Every structure is written in C-alpha cells, then in structure tokens.
Amino acid sequence: MKFVVTAGPTREHLDPVRFLSNPSTGKMGFAVARAAARAGHDVTLVAGPVALATPKGVARVDAVSARDVLAAVEAALAAVKDAPDGVALVMTAAVADWRPATCAAKKLKKSAMSGTLKLVRNPDVLKTVRAKTRTWKRKPVLVGFAAETGEPTAEAARKCREKGLAMVVANDVTQPGAGFGVDTNRVTFVLADGTLEPLPLMTKDAVARRIVEKCRTFGGGGGI
Ligand code: PMT
C-alpha cells in the first residue's frame, strides 16, 4: 500500500517569533511511518516542527502550519491516487483547529498588542481529504487519532462519525505512559461501526505496527 502519515504539532504564527502550538513531539507519527516502511509499504511522512530523524526508506515533507499540512497531504495523496494496492492516510499529527486571524511580518511590539487575540478556523485536513477523494474509484483508508482528557472512546467515536473515517485511535492522555512525548502509548481502536479494540500499554513502535496491520485489513475502501 501507499501510506501518507502526518506527525508532530503545527505552529500557527502571530508574528515571526510567536505561535500557538501543542506538546506533540512526532514520536507516534514517526513510529507509524517507520512501521509502514519496514512492512514494505511506500511512505510519505508529513512532519510538523519536530526534532526527530527521518526513518529509513521514508520520504519526508516538512510542514509548519495546518494549512501547510493540508497542502502537503493533498499533494502526497494526488501522487499515489491510482495505486493498485490502495492508499492509507494516517493523521497522527496534532493539527491546530484555530490560527491567529493575522500574522505580522515583523515582531509585534508589546505596546502594539491589545491583550486579545482574534482567531479563525483552520481547514480540517481529514474532512477536506474525504470530500475530495469521494469520487476516487478506490477511496483511501482514512485513520484519525484523538488525544483526549475525558471519555476518549466516546470522543473518538464522534470524530470517526463526523469525519467519515475507517478508524480513530483514541488516546487517553491522562494515563501514565500515554500520549504526548513518551515512548509508549495506551490506545483503543474505535472503528466506524462502533467496535472498540483496546490495546494494552505498548511501545509506540508496537502500536504503530498494529495500526499498519489494521490499515491493510481495511484494504482500499475504509471510511463511510
Ligand atoms: O507526537 P507525540 O508526542 O508522540 O504524541 C502523539 C499524539 C498524542 C499527538 C498522537 O497520539 C495523537 O493523539 N494525535 C491526535 C491529536 C488530537 O487530539 O487530534 P484532534 O482530536 O485535534 O483531531 C482529530 C483528528 O483530526 C486527528 O487525526 C487530527 O490529525 C485530525 N485533524 C485535526 C485538526 C485539523 N484541522 N485537521 C485534522 O485533520
């Protein structure tokens, strides 16, 4: 299969030296890219600003903002559209839902800032891709992640339905050893039909292998 994987945070700048972001380090997404490449798949990794080496055999595209991620994902998918063995998009990245309404070309002076930041919505990468690939003969398998601090599987199921995905990987980031920054994760696969597949605490590499195997079982037609 052809895999497009996103990893890491986005940065939404308000000027060249200030931005809104989150604690994602890219470890989970890089593990998915590595696992897919080791399993013999072609992989494009769209990476936010992270300090990780590119896994062997993986083509990497760097992105900063949510809009960069969307553009890079769309280009990567267009390049593999007719792959006979199917395409999977695994959105591990913690993409910002909002960005500052304006980005100043030069560093803002404290005296010029009002204390109120106006935000505008970012495009949703998964929803945009789903809408644009609806006419594909063989639709890509769309997999999302959800990092939650309460009711992770319910939230993941909602996101799975709303975004029309094959699966959402639910992360309870309040659990020890799970979520941002660590080398392990404890996740539940939440499938489109509502089935829950909880996994024990594992390394991110082991979770990644399970995700890659799952994508293969969806073949070329995940999502709803
Ligand atoms: O990078 P690490 O330090 O290893 O941490 C891994 C992780 C915690 C970041 C990862 O395991 C994880 O859970 N990523 C998803 C973060 C999240 O909470 O996503 P979300 O609930 O905001 O979004 C749900 C899904 O929609 C995600 O797949 C996201 O990539 C996607 N999304 C979000 C916003 C947006 N504008 N477009 C999107 O496609």
mmCIF file of C-alpha atoms and ligand atoms in Angstrom:
data_model
loop_
_atom_site.group_PDB
_atom_site.id
_atom_site.type_symbol
_atom_site.label_atom_id
_atom_site.label_comp_id
_atom_site.label_asym_id
_atom_site.label_seq_id
_atom_site.Cartn_x
_atom_site.Cartn_y
_atom_site.Cartn_z
ATOM 1 C CA MET A 1 0.000 0.000 0.000
ATOM 2 C CA LYS A 2 0.943 3.670 -0.194
ATOM 3 C CA PHE A 3 0.947 5.352 3.204
ATOM 4 C CA VAL A 4 0.717 9.065 3.879
ATOM 5 C CA VAL A 5 1.385 9.720 7.571
ATOM 6 C CA THR A 6 1.310 13.021 9.466
ATOM 7 C CA ALA A 7 3.249 13.632 12.678
ATOM 8 C CA GLY A 8 4.013 16.296 15.233
ATOM 9 C CA PRO A 9 2.421 19.621 16.100
ATOM 10 C CA THR A 10 1.575 22.562 13.903
ATOM 11 C CA ARG A 11 2.645 26.123 14.652
ATOM 12 C CA GLU A 12 0.216 28.932 13.999
ATOM 13 C CA HIS A 13 2.220 32.133 13.977
ATOM 14 C CA LEU A 14 1.041 35.560 15.065
ATOM 15 C CA ASP A 15 4.405 37.064 14.171
ATOM 16 C CA PRO A 16 7.790 35.593 13.167
ATOM 17 C CA VAL A 17 8.728 34.753 16.798
ATOM 18 C CA ARG A 18 5.399 33.826 18.419
ATOM 19 C CA PHE A 19 2.997 30.984 17.690
ATOM 20 C CA LEU A 20 0.199 28.783 19.070
ATOM 21 C CA SER A 21 1.129 25.090 19.270
ATOM 22 C CA ASN A 22 0.904 21.929 21.409
ATOM 23 C CA PRO A 23 3.248 19.378 23.051
ATOM 24 C CA SER A 24 3.343 16.776 20.237
ATOM 25 C CA THR A 25 6.905 15.538 19.605
ATOM 26 C CA GLY A 26 6.153 13.487 16.483
ATOM 27 C CA LYS A 27 7.145 10.196 18.152
ATOM 28 C CA MET A 28 3.839 8.432 17.462
ATOM 29 C CA GLY A 29 3.638 9.536 13.829
ATOM 30 C CA PHE A 30 7.287 8.768 13.096
ATOM 31 C CA ALA A 31 6.706 5.294 14.587
ATOM 32 C CA VAL A 32 3.780 4.752 12.176
ATOM 33 C CA ALA A 33 5.903 5.866 9.207
ATOM 34 C CA ARG A 34 8.776 3.601 10.320
ATOM 35 C CA ALA A 35 6.470 0.597 10.827
ATOM 36 C CA ALA A 36 4.853 1.062 7.412
ATOM 37 C CA ALA A 37 8.234 1.356 5.660
ATOM 38 C CA ARG A 38 9.579 -1.708 7.492
ATOM 39 C CA ALA A 39 6.486 -3.645 6.377
ATOM 40 C CA GLY A 40 7.422 -2.834 2.767
ATOM 41 C CA HIS A 41 4.965 -0.005 2.048
ATOM 42 C CA ASP A 42 5.802 3.279 0.263
ATOM 43 C CA VAL A 43 5.572 6.055 2.835
ATOM 44 C CA THR A 44 5.362 9.839 2.681
ATOM 45 C CA LEU A 45 5.674 11.465 6.105
ATOM 46 C CA VAL A 46 4.334 14.987 6.536
ATOM 47 C CA ALA A 47 6.184 16.250 9.612
ATOM 48 C CA GLY A 48 5.443 19.291 11.727
ATOM 49 C CA PRO A 49 8.305 21.054 13.524
ATOM 50 C CA VAL A 50 9.951 18.195 15.467
ATOM 51 C CA ALA A 51 13.491 17.122 16.393
ATOM 52 C CA LEU A 52 13.441 13.563 15.040
ATOM 53 C CA ALA A 53 15.491 11.860 12.317
ATOM 54 C CA THR A 54 13.611 10.677 9.242
ATOM 55 C CA PRO A 55 13.013 6.904 9.388
ATOM 56 C CA LYS A 56 14.909 4.870 6.791
ATOM 57 C CA GLY A 57 13.103 4.465 3.483
ATOM 58 C CA VAL A 58 10.570 7.237 4.204
ATOM 59 C CA ALA A 59 10.031 10.334 2.023
ATOM 60 C CA ARG A 60 9.641 13.342 4.319
ATOM 61 C CA VAL A 61 7.892 16.659 3.675
ATOM 62 C CA ASP A 62 8.172 19.334 6.380
ATOM 63 C CA ALA A 63 5.183 21.486 7.276
ATOM 64 C CA VAL A 64 4.664 24.253 9.824
ATOM 65 C CA SER A 65 1.002 25.263 9.895
ATOM 66 C CA ALA A 66 -2.273 23.367 9.489
ATOM 67 C CA ARG A 67 -2.599 24.849 6.008
ATOM 68 C CA ASP A 68 0.896 23.550 5.151
ATOM 69 C CA VAL A 69 -0.127 20.083 6.380
ATOM 70 C CA LEU A 70 -3.261 20.159 4.226
ATOM 71 C CA ALA A 71 -1.316 21.197 1.114
ATOM 72 C CA ALA A 72 1.378 18.546 1.690
ATOM 73 C CA VAL A 73 -1.191 15.787 2.347
ATOM 74 C CA GLU A 74 -3.198 16.700 -0.759
ATOM 75 C CA ALA A 75 -0.044 16.653 -2.909
ATOM 76 C CA ALA A 76 1.133 13.340 -1.441
ATOM 77 C CA LEU A 77 -2.272 11.717 -1.998
ATOM 78 C CA ALA A 78 -2.573 13.045 -5.557
ATOM 79 C CA ALA A 79 0.775 11.406 -6.348
ATOM 80 C CA VAL A 80 -0.471 7.942 -5.319
ATOM 81 C CA LYS A 81 -4.125 8.266 -6.369
ATOM 82 C CA ASP A 82 -4.235 5.273 -8.693
ATOM 83 C CA ALA A 83 -2.060 2.918 -6.629
ATOM 84 C CA PRO A 84 -3.420 -0.584 -7.340
ATOM 85 C CA ASP A 85 -2.620 -1.770 -3.818
ATOM 86 C CA GLY A 86 -4.574 1.047 -2.103
ATOM 87 C CA VAL A 87 -3.760 4.186 -0.158
ATOM 88 C CA ALA A 88 -3.934 4.939 3.570
ATOM 89 C CA LEU A 89 -3.793 8.334 5.278
ATOM 90 C CA VAL A 90 -2.880 8.108 8.987
ATOM 91 C CA MET A 91 -3.341 11.501 10.660
ATOM 92 C CA THR A 92 -1.277 11.241 13.838
ATOM 93 C CA ALA A 93 -0.410 14.950 13.829
ATOM 94 C CA ALA A 94 -1.854 17.284 16.440
ATOM 95 C CA VAL A 95 -3.122 19.862 13.955
ATOM 96 C CA ALA A 96 -4.311 23.198 15.361
ATOM 97 C CA ASP A 97 -8.005 23.865 14.833
ATOM 98 C CA TRP A 98 -7.503 27.639 15.071
ATOM 99 C CA ARG A 99 -4.907 30.197 13.984
ATOM 100 C CA PRO A 100 -4.423 33.885 14.649
ATOM 101 C CA ALA A 101 -6.538 35.944 12.224
ATOM 102 C CA THR A 102 -3.441 37.837 11.132
ATOM 103 C CA CYS A 103 0.288 37.138 11.126
ATOM 104 C CA ALA A 104 2.516 40.210 11.348
ATOM 105 C CA ALA A 105 5.541 40.308 9.030
ATOM 106 C CA LYS A 106 7.715 41.691 11.844
ATOM 107 C CA LYS A 107 7.868 41.002 15.594
ATOM 108 C CA LEU A 108 4.930 42.723 17.277
ATOM 109 C CA LYS A 109 5.796 45.334 19.889
ATOM 110 C CA LYS A 110 4.301 44.646 23.308
ATOM 111 C CA SER A 111 2.875 48.155 23.226
ATOM 112 C CA ALA A 112 1.044 47.342 19.956
ATOM 113 C CA MET A 113 -0.691 44.240 21.407
ATOM 114 C CA SER A 114 -4.156 44.613 22.894
ATOM 115 C CA GLY A 115 -4.286 41.501 25.118
ATOM 116 C CA THR A 116 -6.956 39.925 22.896
ATOM 117 C CA LEU A 117 -6.060 37.517 20.121
ATOM 118 C CA LYS A 118 -8.569 37.081 17.276
ATOM 119 C CA LEU A 119 -8.598 33.515 15.927
ATOM 120 C CA VAL A 120 -10.005 31.983 12.739
ATOM 121 C CA ARG A 121 -10.749 28.319 11.991
ATOM 122 C CA ASN A 122 -8.188 26.212 10.195
ATOM 123 C CA PRO A 123 -9.344 23.784 7.498
ATOM 124 C CA ASP A 124 -9.934 20.241 8.745
ATOM 125 C CA VAL A 125 -7.458 18.077 6.844
ATOM 126 C CA LEU A 126 -9.357 14.794 7.200
ATOM 127 C CA LYS A 127 -12.743 16.286 6.260
ATOM 128 C CA THR A 128 -11.240 18.099 3.269
ATOM 129 C CA VAL A 129 -9.465 14.969 2.029
ATOM 130 C CA ARG A 130 -12.561 12.841 2.496
ATOM 131 C CA ALA A 131 -14.680 15.263 0.461
ATOM 132 C CA LYS A 132 -12.088 15.468 -2.317
ATOM 133 C CA THR A 133 -11.498 11.704 -2.594
ATOM 134 C CA ARG A 134 -15.169 10.694 -2.675
ATOM 135 C CA THR A 135 -15.025 10.301 -6.450
ATOM 136 C CA TRP A 136 -11.900 8.111 -6.396
ATOM 137 C CA LYS A 137 -12.579 4.640 -7.750
ATOM 138 C CA ARG A 138 -10.759 3.213 -4.752
ATOM 139 C CA LYS A 139 -11.106 5.553 -1.778
ATOM 140 C CA PRO A 140 -8.180 5.979 0.600
ATOM 141 C CA VAL A 141 -8.337 4.400 4.065
ATOM 142 C CA LEU A 142 -8.667 7.367 6.440
ATOM 143 C CA VAL A 143 -7.409 6.939 10.009
ATOM 144 C CA GLY A 144 -7.503 9.670 12.643
ATOM 145 C CA PHE A 145 -6.180 9.989 16.177
ATOM 146 C CA ALA A 146 -7.849 11.592 19.184
ATOM 147 C CA ALA A 147 -5.900 12.767 22.232
ATOM 148 C CA GLU A 148 -8.475 13.209 24.964
ATOM 149 C CA THR A 149 -8.605 14.114 28.651
ATOM 150 C CA GLY A 150 -12.089 12.640 29.262
ATOM 151 C CA GLU A 151 -14.275 9.951 27.619
ATOM 152 C CA PRO A 152 -11.654 9.112 24.978
ATOM 153 C CA THR A 153 -13.597 6.379 23.182
ATOM 154 C CA ALA A 154 -16.851 8.364 23.042
ATOM 155 C CA GLU A 155 -14.991 11.388 21.668
ATOM 156 C CA ALA A 156 -13.115 9.203 19.192
ATOM 157 C CA ALA A 157 -16.374 7.593 18.009
ATOM 158 C CA ARG A 158 -17.877 11.055 17.471
ATOM 159 C CA LYS A 159 -14.825 12.148 15.457
ATOM 160 C CA CYS A 160 -14.932 8.888 13.460
ATOM 161 C CA ARG A 161 -18.579 9.559 12.507
ATOM 162 C CA GLU A 162 -18.207 13.297 11.880
ATOM 163 C CA LYS A 163 -15.090 12.933 9.736
ATOM 164 C CA GLY A 164 -16.235 9.730 7.974
ATOM 165 C CA LEU A 165 -13.172 7.670 8.926
ATOM 166 C CA ALA A 166 -12.363 3.973 8.906
ATOM 167 C CA MET A 167 -10.908 4.213 12.416
ATOM 168 C CA VAL A 168 -9.875 6.642 15.139
ATOM 169 C CA VAL A 169 -7.053 5.743 17.513
ATOM 170 C CA ALA A 170 -8.205 7.010 20.920
ATOM 171 C CA ASN A 171 -5.537 8.213 23.349
ATOM 172 C CA ASP A 172 -6.375 8.982 26.965
ATOM 173 C CA VAL A 173 -3.514 11.414 27.548
ATOM 174 C CA THR A 174 -4.187 11.497 31.306
ATOM 175 C CA GLN A 175 -2.975 7.854 31.583
ATOM 176 C CA PRO A 176 0.618 7.302 32.708
ATOM 177 C CA GLY A 177 2.827 6.321 29.754
ATOM 178 C CA ALA A 178 0.314 7.514 27.145
ATOM 179 C CA GLY A 179 0.047 10.440 24.759
ATOM 180 C CA PHE A 180 2.471 13.315 24.195
ATOM 181 C CA GLY A 181 6.228 12.954 24.367
ATOM 182 C CA VAL A 182 6.606 9.454 25.839
ATOM 183 C CA ASP A 183 7.885 6.328 24.030
ATOM 184 C CA THR A 184 4.825 4.255 24.980
ATOM 185 C CA ASN A 185 1.099 4.609 24.390
ATOM 186 C CA ARG A 186 -2.167 3.069 25.564
ATOM 187 C CA VAL A 187 -4.812 3.331 22.861
ATOM 188 C CA THR A 188 -8.167 1.945 21.778
ATOM 189 C CA PHE A 189 -9.010 1.438 18.109
ATOM 190 C CA VAL A 190 -12.500 2.857 17.549
ATOM 191 C CA LEU A 191 -13.899 1.509 14.283
ATOM 192 C CA ALA A 192 -16.516 3.097 12.004
ATOM 193 C CA ASP A 193 -19.171 0.566 13.114
ATOM 194 C CA GLY A 194 -18.572 1.442 16.788
ATOM 195 C CA THR A 195 -16.442 -1.607 17.607
ATOM 196 C CA LEU A 196 -13.806 -0.919 20.280
ATOM 197 C CA GLU A 197 -10.427 -2.702 20.240
ATOM 198 C CA PRO A 198 -8.479 -1.719 23.361
ATOM 199 C CA LEU A 199 -4.724 -2.365 23.382
ATOM 200 C CA PRO A 200 -2.554 -2.631 26.498
ATOM 201 C CA LEU A 201 0.290 -0.212 27.291
ATOM 202 C CA MET A 202 2.817 -0.773 24.480
ATOM 203 C CA THR A 203 5.753 0.990 22.884
ATOM 204 C CA LYS A 204 4.747 3.476 20.204
ATOM 205 C CA ASP A 205 6.575 1.235 17.715
ATOM 206 C CA ALA A 206 4.333 -1.703 18.691
ATOM 207 C CA VAL A 207 1.167 0.439 18.500
ATOM 208 C CA ALA A 208 2.349 1.649 15.081
ATOM 209 C CA ARG A 209 2.749 -1.913 13.794
ATOM 210 C CA ARG A 210 -0.825 -2.686 14.875
ATOM 211 C CA ILE A 211 -2.106 0.418 13.060
ATOM 212 C CA VAL A 212 -0.306 -0.541 9.845
ATOM 213 C CA GLU A 213 -1.691 -4.091 10.022
ATOM 214 C CA LYS A 214 -5.197 -2.690 10.623
ATOM 215 C CA CYS A 215 -4.934 -0.407 7.579
ATOM 216 C CA ARG A 216 -4.100 -3.427 5.450
ATOM 217 C CA THR A 217 -7.266 -5.182 6.642
ATOM 218 C CA PHE A 218 -9.331 -2.165 5.529
ATOM 219 C CA GLY A 219 -7.718 -2.550 2.102
ATOM 220 C CA GLY A 220 -8.759 0.087 -0.390
ATOM 221 C CA GLY A 221 -12.077 1.203 0.935
ATOM 222 C CA GLY A 222 -12.085 2.405 4.527
ATOM 223 C CA GLY A 223 -14.310 5.213 5.722
ATOM 224 C CA ILE A 224 -18.047 5.660 5.330
HETATM 225 O O1 PMT B 1 3.738 13.256 18.850
HETATM 226 P P1 PMT B 1 3.729 12.535 20.188
HETATM 227 O O2 PMT B 1 4.445 13.334 21.262
HETATM 228 O O3 PMT B 1 4.216 11.114 20.066
HETATM 229 O O4 PMT B 1 2.212 12.463 20.680
HETATM 230 C C1 PMT B 1 1.304 11.690 19.941
HETATM 231 C C2 PMT B 1 -0.107 12.357 19.916
HETATM 232 C C3 PMT B 1 -0.666 12.444 21.331
HETATM 233 C C4 PMT B 1 -0.026 13.759 19.301
HETATM 234 C C5 PMT B 1 -0.993 11.440 18.985
HETATM 235 O O5 PMT B 1 -1.002 10.135 19.508
HETATM 236 C C6 PMT B 1 -2.438 11.945 18.898
HETATM 237 O O6 PMT B 1 -3.292 11.602 19.687
HETATM 238 N N1 PMT B 1 -2.710 12.795 17.856
HETATM 239 C C7 PMT B 1 -4.026 13.436 17.638
HETATM 240 C C8 PMT B 1 -4.100 14.724 18.410
HETATM 241 C C9 PMT B 1 -5.533 15.261 18.512
HETATM 242 O O7 PMT B 1 -6.029 15.452 19.578
HETATM 243 O O8 PMT B 1 -6.174 15.416 17.413
HETATM 244 P P2 PMT B 1 -7.662 16.112 17.344
HETATM 245 O O9 PMT B 1 -8.616 15.451 18.276
HETATM 246 O O10 PMT B 1 -7.497 17.606 17.448
HETATM 247 O O11 PMT B 1 -8.039 15.776 15.875
HETATM 248 C C10 PMT B 1 -8.666 14.538 15.496
HETATM 249 C C11 PMT B 1 -8.080 14.082 14.184
HETATM 250 O O12 PMT B 1 -8.334 15.068 13.174
HETATM 251 C C12 PMT B 1 -6.563 13.871 14.226
HETATM 252 O O13 PMT B 1 -6.258 12.737 13.474
HETATM 253 C C13 PMT B 1 -6.020 15.138 13.577
HETATM 254 O O14 PMT B 1 -4.771 14.904 12.910
HETATM 255 C C14 PMT B 1 -7.122 15.500 12.585
HETATM 256 N N2 PMT B 1 -7.254 16.951 12.356
HETATM 257 C C15 PMT B 1 -7.304 17.840 13.379
HETATM 258 C C16 PMT B 1 -7.425 19.187 13.121
HETATM 259 C C17 PMT B 1 -7.493 19.619 11.764
HETATM 260 N N3 PMT B 1 -7.603 20.924 11.462
HETATM 261 N N4 PMT B 1 -7.468 18.723 10.764
HETATM 262 C C18 PMT B 1 -7.373 17.388 11.038
HETATM 263 O O15 PMT B 1 -7.358 16.554 10.115
#
